[in-house]
Amino acid sequence: MKLIVIGSGGREHAIIKKLLENKEITKIYALPGNGGIAADAECVDIGAKDKDAIVKFALDNKIDFAVVAPDDPLVLGVVDALEEVGVPCFGPRANAAIIEGSKVFSKNLMKKYNIPTATYEVFEDMDAALKYLETAPIPTVVKADGLALGKGVIIAMTREEAVDAVKSMMADKVFGESGSRVVIEEFLEGPEVSVLAFTDGKVVKPMVSSMDHKRALDGDKGLNTGGMGTVAPNPYYTKEIAEECMKTIFLPTIDAMNKEGRTFKGCLYFGLMITKNGVKVIEYNCRFGDPETQVVLPLLESDLFTIMKACRDGSLAETEVKFMDGSACCVVVASKGYPQKYETGFEMTLPTVGGDTDIYVAGAKIIDGKLCNAGGRVLGAVGKAETLEKAIKVAYGVAKEVKFENAYFRSDIGKKALEAK
Ligand code: AMP
Ligand code: GLY
C-alpha cells in the first residue's frame, strides 16, 4: 500500500509514525513534510494547498490512500478532488470541513440543534458590531468567521480591546476576507478539554482526551501560540463528563451534520470548556489537533490505518478503537522568540528515542546534510508512562537532550493537570 499524508507539522509526523506500524503500508509520501519527517517518509515538494499538483502526484504514483491532515486543504476541498479521481481519503469533504472553516456556520449549527455553546451575535456590518459592543457584557470574545492561522480569536478584557479587535478584523482586514464577518460571543470560564473523535458519519468513537497549553510562557503567560505542549488524558474529563458530552454534544453534532446534508467523516475535534453550567463547545476543528495528536496517537493500541479506512468506508461501528491505560506528555521545543521573531538554521542534535519516548518534528530542514531548525515550533518531545507524573518526567528528559542554539520550551507542561488530580 502506498499512502500520501498531506501536511508538514509535528501532527503529520505523529500520524506517519503511527501509520507505519501497519505492515501493509510499504511507502508513505509526505506532501510537503519537513526535514525531520524525511527520516520516516519520502518528502515531496508539493504544498498542502496545491490541489492540482496533489491530484496529479496521487495518480502518477498510483496512491492507494490519502490522509489530509491540515485545515486549509480540507476546507479547500482536497478530499473531494482526490475522491473524484478514485483516491480514497481520510478527512472530511469541503462541505463538512466548513464546521471549522466558518465560525458563523458552526455557531448557527449549534443554535439550530441545541448543542451547548456560548451565546453569540453575528455581524457583517462594522457599525452594527461597534454599536452592540457599547452595551455588551465585558469580558467578551471576538472571532473572525474564517480560518486565521489560529489567531482569529480575541478575548477582550475591556470594551476598548473589543472595539480594537472588531476594527482590526472588519476595517483593517488583518485576517483578509476571514474577518468580513465576525462572531461576538459570551466569555466562558472553566477548564478546557480537547477531544478528538473518529467518525464515519454514523457512529462516533472519541479518542483519549487531552489538554493543550497555548501560551508561550510558564504559568500560561505570554502570547498565544499554536500550542507549547499537551498531556493526555485530561484529568478534568471524567467518565461522567464524557457521558454528558456523548449525549449533548458528540452525537448531536454528527446528527446535525447529516441533517444538513454535510456528513462528516474523519477526525472531528471538539474544543470544550467545562463551565458551571455544563460542558460547552468552544470550537470545532475538522481535523486532528496539533500538538494534541502527539500525545493521543502514542496511546492508541488499535491500528490507525484500519480505523482511517473504516471512517471512510462507513464501518467504524465494527472497528476497534482502543487506547492503553497510562498517560502521555508532549513538550514542544521552540526557537527562542516564537511566536514573534526568532532565528533559524541552527544545527540540531536529537537524542535516540523509542519505546516510551518519541520525537515528532514540526519545523526543520536539512541544510548541507545537517538537520537544522526551520520554524517557530521545532519539535515535540514525547514521553509516555503509567502515570501522568512519570510521563511528564520522561518527556522533559527527551526535551533536555534536544540541542540547538536558542532552543526554548516551557517548564510547566502538565502542571495544571497534576494539580487537578
Ligand atoms: P482558537 O484560536 O479558536 O483555538 O481559540 C483560542 C482560545 O480562545 C480557546 O482555546 C479558548 O481558550 C479561548 N476562547 C474561545 N472562545 C472563548 C469563550 N467564549 N470564552 C472564553 N474563552 C474562549
Ligand atoms: N491545538 C489546537 C489546534 O490544533 O487547533
CSV table of C-alpha atoms and ligand atoms in Angstrom, one decimal:
chain,number,residue,atom,x,y,z
A,1,MET,CA,0.0,0.0,0.0
A,2,LYS,CA,1.3,3.4,-0.9
A,3,LEU,CA,0.0,6.4,1.0
A,4,ILE,CA,0.3,10.2,0.9
A,5,VAL,CA,0.0,12.3,4.1
A,6,ILE,CA,-0.7,15.9,3.4
A,7,GLY,CA,0.8,18.5,5.8
A,8,SER,CA,4.2,19.4,7.3
A,9,GLY,CA,4.0,19.6,11.1
A,10,GLY,CA,4.5,17.5,14.2
A,11,ARG,CA,1.0,16.3,13.9
A,12,GLU,CA,1.7,14.8,10.5
A,13,HIS,CA,4.9,13.2,11.8
A,14,ALA,CA,3.0,11.5,14.6
A,15,ILE,CA,0.3,10.3,12.1
A,16,ILE,CA,3.0,8.9,9.8
A,17,LYS,CA,4.9,7.1,12.5
A,18,LYS,CA,1.7,5.5,13.8
A,19,LEU,CA,0.6,4.5,10.3
A,20,LEU,CA,3.9,2.8,9.7
A,21,GLU,CA,3.1,0.3,12.4
A,22,ASN,CA,0.8,-1.3,9.8
A,23,LYS,CA,2.9,-3.7,7.8
A,24,GLU,CA,0.7,-3.5,4.7
A,25,ILE,CA,1.9,0.1,4.2
A,26,THR,CA,5.1,-0.1,2.1
A,27,LYS,CA,5.6,3.6,1.3
A,28,ILE,CA,4.4,6.9,2.7
A,29,TYR,CA,5.0,10.2,0.8
A,30,ALA,CA,4.7,13.4,2.8
A,31,LEU,CA,3.4,16.5,0.9
A,32,PRO,CA,5.4,18.5,1.7
A,33,GLY,CA,6.7,17.1,5.0
A,34,ASN,CA,9.8,18.5,6.6
A,35,GLY,CA,13.4,17.7,7.3
A,36,GLY,CA,12.6,15.6,10.3
A,37,ILE,CA,9.7,13.8,8.7
A,38,ALA,CA,12.2,12.8,5.9
A,39,ALA,CA,13.5,10.1,8.3
A,40,ASP,CA,10.2,8.3,8.1
A,41,ALA,CA,8.6,9.2,4.8
A,42,GLU,CA,9.6,10.5,1.4
A,43,CYS,CA,9.0,14.2,1.3
A,44,VAL,CA,7.7,15.7,-1.9
A,45,ASP,CA,7.9,19.4,-2.6
A,46,ILE,CA,4.2,19.9,-3.2
A,47,GLY,CA,2.3,22.4,-1.0
A,48,ALA,CA,-0.7,21.2,1.1
A,49,LYS,CA,-3.0,23.6,-0.7
A,50,ASP,CA,-1.8,22.8,-4.2
A,51,LYS,CA,-4.8,20.8,-5.1
A,52,ASP,CA,-4.0,20.1,-8.8
A,53,ALA,CA,-0.4,19.0,-8.1
A,54,ILE,CA,-1.6,16.8,-5.2
A,55,VAL,CA,-4.1,15.0,-7.5
A,56,LYS,CA,-1.6,14.6,-10.3
A,57,PHE,CA,1.0,13.2,-7.9
A,58,ALA,CA,-1.5,10.7,-6.5
A,59,LEU,CA,-2.5,9.5,-9.9
A,60,ASP,CA,1.1,9.4,-11.3
A,61,ASN,CA,2.2,7.4,-8.3
A,62,LYS,CA,-0.8,5.1,-8.0
A,63,ILE,CA,-1.5,6.1,-4.5
A,64,ASP,CA,-3.9,3.7,-2.6
A,65,PHE,CA,-5.0,6.1,0.3
A,66,ALA,CA,-4.5,9.7,1.3
A,67,VAL,CA,-4.6,11.3,4.7
A,68,VAL,CA,-5.4,15.1,4.6
A,69,ALA,CA,-4.3,16.5,7.9
A,70,PRO,CA,-4.4,20.3,8.0
A,71,ASP,CA,-7.5,22.6,7.9
A,72,ASP,CA,-6.7,24.6,4.8
A,73,PRO,CA,-6.6,21.8,2.3
A,74,LEU,CA,-9.7,20.2,3.9
A,75,VAL,CA,-11.7,23.5,3.6
A,76,LEU,CA,-10.4,23.9,0.1
A,77,GLY,CA,-11.7,20.5,-1.0
A,78,VAL,CA,-8.6,18.4,-1.4
A,79,VAL,CA,-10.5,15.3,-0.2
A,80,ASP,CA,-13.2,16.0,-2.8
A,81,ALA,CA,-10.7,16.3,-5.6
A,82,LEU,CA,-8.8,13.1,-4.7
A,83,GLU,CA,-12.0,11.1,-4.2
A,84,GLU,CA,-13.3,12.3,-7.5
A,85,VAL,CA,-10.3,10.6,-9.3
A,86,GLY,CA,-10.7,7.5,-7.2
A,87,VAL,CA,-8.2,8.0,-4.4
A,88,PRO,CA,-9.8,7.1,-1.1
A,89,CYS,CA,-9.2,9.6,1.7
A,90,PHE,CA,-9.3,10.1,5.4
A,91,GLY,CA,-10.7,13.5,6.1
A,92,PRO,CA,-14.0,15.4,5.6
A,93,ARG,CA,-15.2,16.8,2.3
A,94,ALA,CA,-15.3,20.6,1.9
A,95,ASN,CA,-19.0,20.8,2.7
A,96,ALA,CA,-18.3,19.2,6.1
A,97,ALA,CA,-15.0,20.9,6.8
A,98,ILE,CA,-16.9,24.2,6.9
A,99,ILE,CA,-17.6,23.2,10.6
A,100,GLU,CA,-14.1,24.7,11.2
A,101,GLY,CA,-13.9,26.9,8.1
A,102,SER,CA,-16.7,29.2,9.2
A,103,LYS,CA,-17.4,30.1,12.8
A,104,VAL,CA,-20.7,31.6,11.7
A,105,PHE,CA,-21.7,28.2,10.3
A,106,SER,CA,-20.7,26.3,13.4
A,107,LYS,CA,-22.4,28.7,15.8
A,108,ASN,CA,-25.6,28.6,13.8
A,109,LEU,CA,-25.5,24.8,13.6
A,110,MET,CA,-25.2,24.6,17.4
A,111,LYS,CA,-28.0,27.0,17.9
A,112,LYS,CA,-30.3,25.2,15.5
A,113,TYR,CA,-29.6,21.8,17.0
A,114,ASN,CA,-29.4,22.9,20.7
A,115,ILE,CA,-25.8,21.9,21.1
A,116,PRO,CA,-24.5,23.8,24.2
A,117,THR,CA,-22.1,26.8,23.3
A,118,ALA,CA,-21.5,30.4,24.3
A,119,THR,CA,-24.4,32.8,23.3
A,120,TYR,CA,-23.4,35.0,20.4
A,121,GLU,CA,-24.3,37.5,17.7
A,122,VAL,CA,-23.0,37.6,14.1
A,123,PHE,CA,-22.1,40.9,12.4
A,124,GLU,CA,-21.5,41.6,8.7
A,125,ASP,CA,-21.6,45.4,9.3
A,126,MET,CA,-18.9,47.0,11.4
A,127,ASP,CA,-21.0,49.8,12.7
A,128,ALA,CA,-23.6,47.4,14.0
A,129,ALA,CA,-20.9,45.4,15.7
A,130,LEU,CA,-19.5,48.6,17.4
A,131,LYS,CA,-23.0,49.6,18.5
A,132,TYR,CA,-23.6,46.2,20.0
A,133,LEU,CA,-20.3,46.5,21.9
A,134,GLU,CA,-21.4,49.7,23.6
A,135,THR,CA,-23.6,47.6,26.0
A,136,ALA,CA,-22.3,44.1,25.6
A,137,PRO,CA,-21.2,42.3,28.8
A,138,ILE,CA,-17.4,42.5,29.3
A,139,PRO,CA,-15.2,40.5,29.0
A,140,THR,CA,-16.3,39.4,25.6
A,141,VAL,CA,-14.9,37.3,22.8
A,142,VAL,CA,-14.5,38.5,19.2
A,143,LYS,CA,-13.9,35.8,16.5
A,144,ALA,CA,-13.2,36.2,12.8
A,145,ASP,CA,-15.5,34.0,10.8
A,146,GLY,CA,-13.0,32.2,8.6
A,147,LEU,CA,-9.6,30.5,9.1
A,148,ALA,CA,-7.0,32.8,10.5
A,149,LEU,CA,-4.0,30.6,11.3
A,150,GLY,CA,-5.3,30.0,14.8
A,151,LYS,CA,-5.1,33.8,15.6
A,152,GLY,CA,-8.7,34.9,14.8
A,153,VAL,CA,-9.9,34.8,18.4
A,154,ILE,CA,-9.6,37.8,20.7
A,155,ILE,CA,-10.5,37.6,24.4
A,156,ALA,CA,-11.3,41.2,25.1
A,157,MET,CA,-11.0,42.1,28.8
A,158,THR,CA,-12.1,45.7,28.2
A,159,ARG,CA,-14.6,47.4,25.9
A,160,GLU,CA,-11.7,49.2,24.1
A,161,GLU,CA,-10.0,45.9,23.4
A,162,ALA,CA,-13.2,44.6,21.9
A,163,VAL,CA,-13.6,47.7,19.7
A,164,ASP,CA,-10.0,47.4,18.5
A,165,ALA,CA,-10.5,43.7,17.7
A,166,VAL,CA,-13.6,44.4,15.6
A,167,LYS,CA,-11.9,47.3,13.8
A,168,SER,CA,-8.7,45.3,13.0
A,169,MET,CA,-10.8,42.4,11.6
A,170,MET,CA,-13.5,44.3,9.8
A,171,ALA,CA,-11.8,47.6,8.7
A,172,ASP,CA,-8.1,46.8,8.6
A,173,LYS,CA,-8.8,43.2,7.4
A,174,VAL,CA,-5.8,41.8,9.3
A,175,PHE,CA,-7.2,38.3,8.5
A,176,GLY,CA,-8.3,39.2,5.0
A,177,GLU,CA,-11.7,38.0,4.0
A,178,SER,CA,-11.9,35.7,7.1
A,179,GLY,CA,-12.8,38.9,9.1
A,180,SER,CA,-15.5,40.2,6.8
A,181,ARG,CA,-18.0,38.6,9.2
A,182,VAL,CA,-17.4,38.4,13.0
A,183,VAL,CA,-18.9,36.5,15.9
A,184,ILE,CA,-19.1,38.3,19.2
A,185,GLU,CA,-19.8,35.8,22.0
A,186,GLU,CA,-20.2,35.3,25.7
A,187,PHE,CA,-17.0,34.9,27.7
A,188,LEU,CA,-17.0,31.4,29.3
A,189,GLU,CA,-14.8,30.2,32.2
A,190,GLY,CA,-13.6,26.8,33.3
A,191,PRO,CA,-11.1,24.1,32.4
A,192,GLU,CA,-10.6,23.4,28.7
A,193,VAL,CA,-10.5,19.9,27.2
A,194,SER,CA,-9.7,18.8,23.7
A,195,VAL,CA,-11.5,15.6,22.5
A,196,LEU,CA,-10.6,14.3,19.1
A,197,ALA,CA,-13.1,11.8,17.8
A,198,PHE,CA,-13.1,9.3,14.8
A,199,THR,CA,-16.3,9.3,12.9
A,200,ASP,CA,-17.7,7.7,9.7
A,201,GLY,CA,-20.7,9.9,9.8
A,202,LYS,CA,-22.8,7.2,11.6
A,203,VAL,CA,-21.0,6.4,14.8
A,204,VAL,CA,-18.5,8.5,16.8
A,205,LYS,CA,-15.6,7.0,18.7
A,206,PRO,CA,-13.8,9.5,20.9
A,207,MET,CA,-10.1,9.2,21.4
A,208,VAL,CA,-8.4,9.7,24.8
A,209,SER,CA,-8.9,13.4,26.0
A,210,SER,CA,-6.1,15.9,26.1
A,211,MET,CA,-5.1,19.3,27.4
A,212,ASP,CA,-3.3,21.9,25.3
A,213,HIS,CA,-1.0,24.7,26.6
A,214,LYS,CA,-1.5,27.6,24.2
A,215,ARG,CA,0.5,30.4,25.8
A,216,ALA,CA,4.2,30.9,25.1
A,217,LEU,CA,5.4,31.2,28.7
A,218,ASP,CA,5.2,29.4,32.0
A,219,GLY,CA,2.1,30.0,34.1
A,220,ASP,CA,0.0,30.5,30.9
A,221,LYS,CA,1.6,33.9,30.4
A,222,GLY,CA,2.8,35.5,27.2
A,223,LEU,CA,1.3,35.3,23.7
A,224,ASN,CA,-1.0,32.7,22.2
A,225,THR,CA,0.9,30.1,20.2
A,226,GLY,CA,0.0,27.1,18.1
A,227,GLY,CA,0.5,25.1,21.3
A,228,MET,CA,3.5,24.6,23.5
A,229,GLY,CA,2.7,21.2,24.9
A,230,THR,CA,0.0,18.7,25.7
A,231,VAL,CA,-0.9,16.0,28.1
A,232,ALA,CA,-3.4,13.0,27.8
A,233,PRO,CA,-5.7,12.0,29.3
A,234,ASN,CA,-7.1,15.3,30.7
A,235,PRO,CA,-7.9,14.7,34.3
A,236,TYR,CA,-10.8,17.2,34.2
A,237,TYR,CA,-12.5,15.0,31.7
A,238,THR,CA,-14.1,12.4,34.0
A,239,LYS,CA,-16.3,9.4,33.0
A,240,GLU,CA,-19.4,11.4,33.9
A,241,ILE,CA,-18.4,14.3,31.8
A,242,ALA,CA,-17.5,12.0,28.9
A,243,GLU,CA,-21.0,10.5,29.1
A,244,GLU,CA,-22.6,14.0,29.1
A,245,CYS,CA,-20.6,15.1,26.1
A,246,MET,CA,-21.6,12.0,24.1
A,247,LYS,CA,-25.2,12.7,24.8
A,248,THR,CA,-25.3,16.5,24.5
A,249,ILE,CA,-22.5,17.3,22.0
A,250,PHE,CA,-20.9,14.4,20.1
A,251,LEU,CA,-23.9,12.5,18.8
A,252,PRO,CA,-26.0,15.6,18.2
A,253,THR,CA,-23.2,17.2,16.1
A,254,ILE,CA,-22.9,14.1,13.9
A,255,ASP,CA,-26.7,14.0,13.5
A,256,ALA,CA,-26.8,17.8,12.8
A,257,MET,CA,-24.3,17.5,10.1
A,258,ASN,CA,-26.2,14.6,8.5
A,259,LYS,CA,-29.4,16.5,8.6
A,260,GLU,CA,-27.7,19.5,6.9
A,261,GLY,CA,-26.6,17.1,4.1
A,262,ARG,CA,-22.9,17.6,5.2
A,263,THR,CA,-22.0,14.2,6.5
A,264,PHE,CA,-18.7,14.5,8.4
A,265,LYS,CA,-16.1,11.7,8.0
A,266,GLY,CA,-12.7,11.8,9.5
A,267,CYS,CA,-11.4,13.3,12.8
A,268,LEU,CA,-13.7,15.8,14.4
A,269,TYR,CA,-12.0,17.9,17.1
A,270,PHE,CA,-14.2,19.2,20.0
A,271,GLY,CA,-12.7,22.1,21.9
A,272,LEU,CA,-14.7,22.0,25.1
A,273,MET,CA,-15.0,24.1,28.2
A,274,ILE,CA,-16.3,22.6,31.5
A,275,THR,CA,-18.4,25.5,32.9
A,276,LYS,CA,-20.5,25.7,36.0
A,277,ASN,CA,-23.5,25.4,33.7
A,278,GLY,CA,-22.3,22.2,31.9
A,279,VAL,CA,-19.9,21.4,29.1
A,280,LYS,CA,-20.0,23.8,26.2
A,281,VAL,CA,-18.4,23.8,22.8
A,282,ILE,CA,-15.7,26.5,22.3
A,283,GLU,CA,-14.8,25.4,18.8
A,284,TYR,CA,-14.9,22.6,16.3
A,285,ASN,CA,-11.9,21.7,14.2
A,286,CYS,CA,-12.3,19.4,11.1
A,287,ARG,CA,-9.0,17.6,11.8
A,288,PHE,CA,-6.6,16.2,14.3
A,289,GLY,CA,-5.2,18.9,16.7
A,290,ASP,CA,-1.6,19.9,16.9
A,291,PRO,CA,0.0,19.2,19.4
A,292,GLU,CA,-2.9,17.0,20.8
A,293,THR,CA,-2.2,14.3,18.2
A,294,GLN,CA,1.3,13.9,19.5
A,295,VAL,CA,0.0,12.6,22.9
A,296,VAL,CA,-3.2,10.9,21.7
A,297,LEU,CA,-1.7,8.6,19.0
A,298,PRO,CA,1.1,7.2,21.1
A,299,LEU,CA,-1.6,5.9,23.4
A,300,LEU,CA,-3.6,4.3,20.6
A,301,GLU,CA,-3.4,0.5,20.8
A,302,SER,CA,-5.5,-0.3,17.7
A,303,ASP,CA,-4.3,0.1,14.2
A,304,LEU,CA,-4.6,3.6,12.9
A,305,PHE,CA,-4.8,2.7,9.2
A,306,THR,CA,-7.6,0.2,9.8
A,307,ILE,CA,-9.5,2.9,11.7
A,308,MET,CA,-8.9,5.5,9.0
A,309,LYS,CA,-10.2,3.2,6.3
A,310,ALA,CA,-13.3,2.4,8.4
A,311,CYS,CA,-14.1,6.1,8.8
A,312,ARG,CA,-14.0,6.5,5.1
A,313,ASP,CA,-15.9,3.2,4.3
A,314,GLY,CA,-18.6,3.6,7.0
A,315,SER,CA,-17.6,0.6,9.0
A,316,LEU,CA,-16.4,2.3,12.2
A,317,ALA,CA,-19.0,0.6,14.3
A,318,GLU,CA,-17.3,-2.8,13.7
A,319,THR,CA,-13.8,-1.4,14.1
A,320,GLU,CA,-11.8,-1.5,17.3
A,321,VAL,CA,-10.6,1.9,18.7
A,322,LYS,CA,-8.7,1.1,21.9
A,323,PHE,CA,-6.4,3.2,24.0
A,324,MET,CA,-4.0,1.9,26.6
A,325,ASP,CA,-4.1,3.0,30.2
A,326,GLY,CA,-1.4,5.4,31.2
A,327,SER,CA,-0.5,9.0,30.2
A,328,ALA,CA,1.5,10.9,27.6
A,329,CYS,CA,3.1,14.3,27.6
A,330,CYS,CA,4.4,16.4,24.7
A,331,VAL,CA,6.8,19.2,25.4
A,332,VAL,CA,7.2,21.5,22.4
A,333,VAL,CA,10.7,22.7,21.8
A,334,ALA,CA,10.6,26.0,20.0
A,335,SER,CA,13.0,28.6,18.6
A,336,LYS,CA,13.5,31.3,21.2
A,337,GLY,CA,11.3,34.3,20.4
A,338,TYR,CA,8.4,32.3,19.0
A,339,PRO,CA,5.6,33.3,18.3
A,340,GLN,CA,7.3,36.6,17.3
A,341,LYS,CA,10.8,36.9,15.9
A,342,TYR,CA,13.2,34.0,16.0
A,343,GLU,CA,16.3,32.7,14.3
A,344,THR,CA,16.6,29.5,12.3
A,345,GLY,CA,19.2,27.5,10.5
A,346,PHE,CA,21.0,26.2,13.7
A,347,GLU,CA,22.2,22.6,13.5
A,348,MET,CA,20.3,20.3,15.8
A,349,THR,CA,21.2,17.1,17.6
A,350,LEU,CA,18.4,14.8,18.8
A,351,PRO,CA,18.5,12.0,21.3
A,352,THR,CA,17.7,8.5,20.3
A,353,VAL,CA,14.1,7.7,21.0
A,354,GLY,CA,11.9,4.6,21.1
A,355,GLY,CA,9.7,2.6,23.4
A,356,ASP,CA,8.2,5.1,25.8
A,357,THR,CA,9.8,8.2,24.1
A,358,ASP,CA,9.4,9.8,20.7
A,359,ILE,CA,10.2,12.9,18.8
A,360,TYR,CA,7.8,14.5,16.2
A,361,VAL,CA,9.4,17.1,14.1
A,362,ALA,CA,7.5,20.2,13.1
A,363,GLY,CA,9.9,22.8,11.8
A,364,ALA,CA,13.2,21.5,10.5
A,365,LYS,CA,15.1,21.5,7.3
A,366,ILE,CA,18.1,19.5,6.0
A,367,ILE,CA,20.9,22.0,5.1
A,368,ASP,CA,24.1,20.6,3.7
A,369,GLY,CA,23.1,17.2,5.1
A,370,LYS,CA,22.5,18.5,8.6
A,371,LEU,CA,19.2,18.8,10.3
A,372,CYS,CA,18.6,22.4,11.3
A,373,ASN,CA,15.7,24.3,12.9
A,374,ALA,CA,13.5,26.0,10.4
A,375,GLY,CA,10.4,27.1,12.2
A,376,GLY,CA,8.9,28.6,15.5
A,377,ARG,CA,7.8,25.3,16.8
A,378,VAL,CA,10.6,22.9,16.1
A,379,LEU,CA,9.6,19.6,17.5
A,380,GLY,CA,7.6,17.8,20.2
A,381,ALA,CA,9.4,15.7,22.8
A,382,VAL,CA,7.1,12.9,23.9
A,383,GLY,CA,7.0,10.6,26.8
A,384,LYS,CA,4.5,8.0,28.0
A,385,ALA,CA,4.2,6.2,31.3
A,386,GLU,CA,1.7,4.5,33.6
A,387,THR,CA,1.2,7.8,35.4
A,388,LEU,CA,1.0,11.4,34.3
A,389,GLU,CA,3.7,12.5,36.7
A,390,LYS,CA,6.1,10.0,35.2
A,391,ALA,CA,5.1,10.8,31.6
A,392,ILE,CA,5.9,14.5,32.2
A,393,LYS,CA,9.4,13.5,33.6
A,394,VAL,CA,10.1,11.2,30.6
A,395,ALA,CA,9.0,13.9,28.1
A,396,TYR,CA,11.2,16.5,29.8
A,397,GLY,CA,14.1,14.0,29.8
A,398,VAL,CA,13.8,14.0,26.0
A,399,ALA,CA,13.3,17.7,25.6
A,400,LYS,CA,16.5,18.4,27.6
A,401,GLU,CA,18.5,16.2,25.3
A,402,VAL,CA,17.4,18.2,22.2
A,403,LYS,CA,20.3,20.5,21.4
A,404,PHE,CA,20.3,23.5,19.1
A,405,GLU,CA,21.2,27.2,19.7
A,406,ASN,CA,18.3,29.2,21.2
A,407,ALA,CA,16.2,26.2,21.9
A,408,TYR,CA,13.3,27.1,24.3
A,409,PHE,CA,10.5,25.1,26.0
A,410,ARG,CA,8.0,25.8,28.8
A,411,SER,CA,9.0,24.2,32.0
A,412,ASP,CA,5.5,23.6,33.4
A,413,ILE,CA,3.7,21.4,30.8
A,414,GLY,CA,1.3,19.2,32.7
A,415,LYS,CA,1.5,21.1,36.0
A,416,LYS,CA,-2.1,22.2,35.9
A,417,ALA,CA,-3.3,18.7,35.0
A,418,LEU,CA,-1.4,17.3,38.0
A,419,GLU,CA,-3.0,19.9,40.3
A,420,ALA,CA,-6.4,18.8,39.1
A,421,LYS,CA,-5.9,15.3,40.2
B,1,AMP,P1,-8.8,29.1,19.0
B,1,AMP,O1,-7.8,30.1,18.5
B,1,AMP,O2,-10.1,29.0,18.2
B,1,AMP,O3,-8.2,27.7,19.3
B,1,AMP,O4,-9.4,29.6,20.4
B,1,AMP,C1,-8.5,30.2,21.2
B,1,AMP,C2,-8.8,30.1,22.6
B,1,AMP,O5,-9.7,31.2,23.0
B,1,AMP,C3,-9.6,28.9,23.1
B,1,AMP,O6,-8.8,27.8,23.3
B,1,AMP,C4,-10.1,29.4,24.4
B,1,AMP,O7,-9.1,29.4,25.4
B,1,AMP,C5,-10.4,30.8,24.1
B,1,AMP,N1,-11.9,31.1,23.9
B,1,AMP,C6,-12.5,30.9,22.7
B,1,AMP,N2,-13.8,31.2,22.9
B,1,AMP,C7,-14.0,31.6,24.2
B,1,AMP,C8,-15.1,31.9,25.0
B,1,AMP,N3,-16.3,32.1,24.5
B,1,AMP,N4,-14.9,32.2,26.3
B,1,AMP,C9,-13.7,32.1,26.9
B,1,AMP,N5,-12.6,31.7,26.2
B,1,AMP,C10,-12.7,31.4,24.9
B,2,GLY,N1,-4.1,22.6,19.4
B,2,GLY,C1,-5.2,23.3,18.8
B,2,GLY,C2,-5.5,23.1,17.4
B,2,GLY,O1,-5.0,22.2,16.8
B,2,GLY,O2,-6.3,23.8,16.8
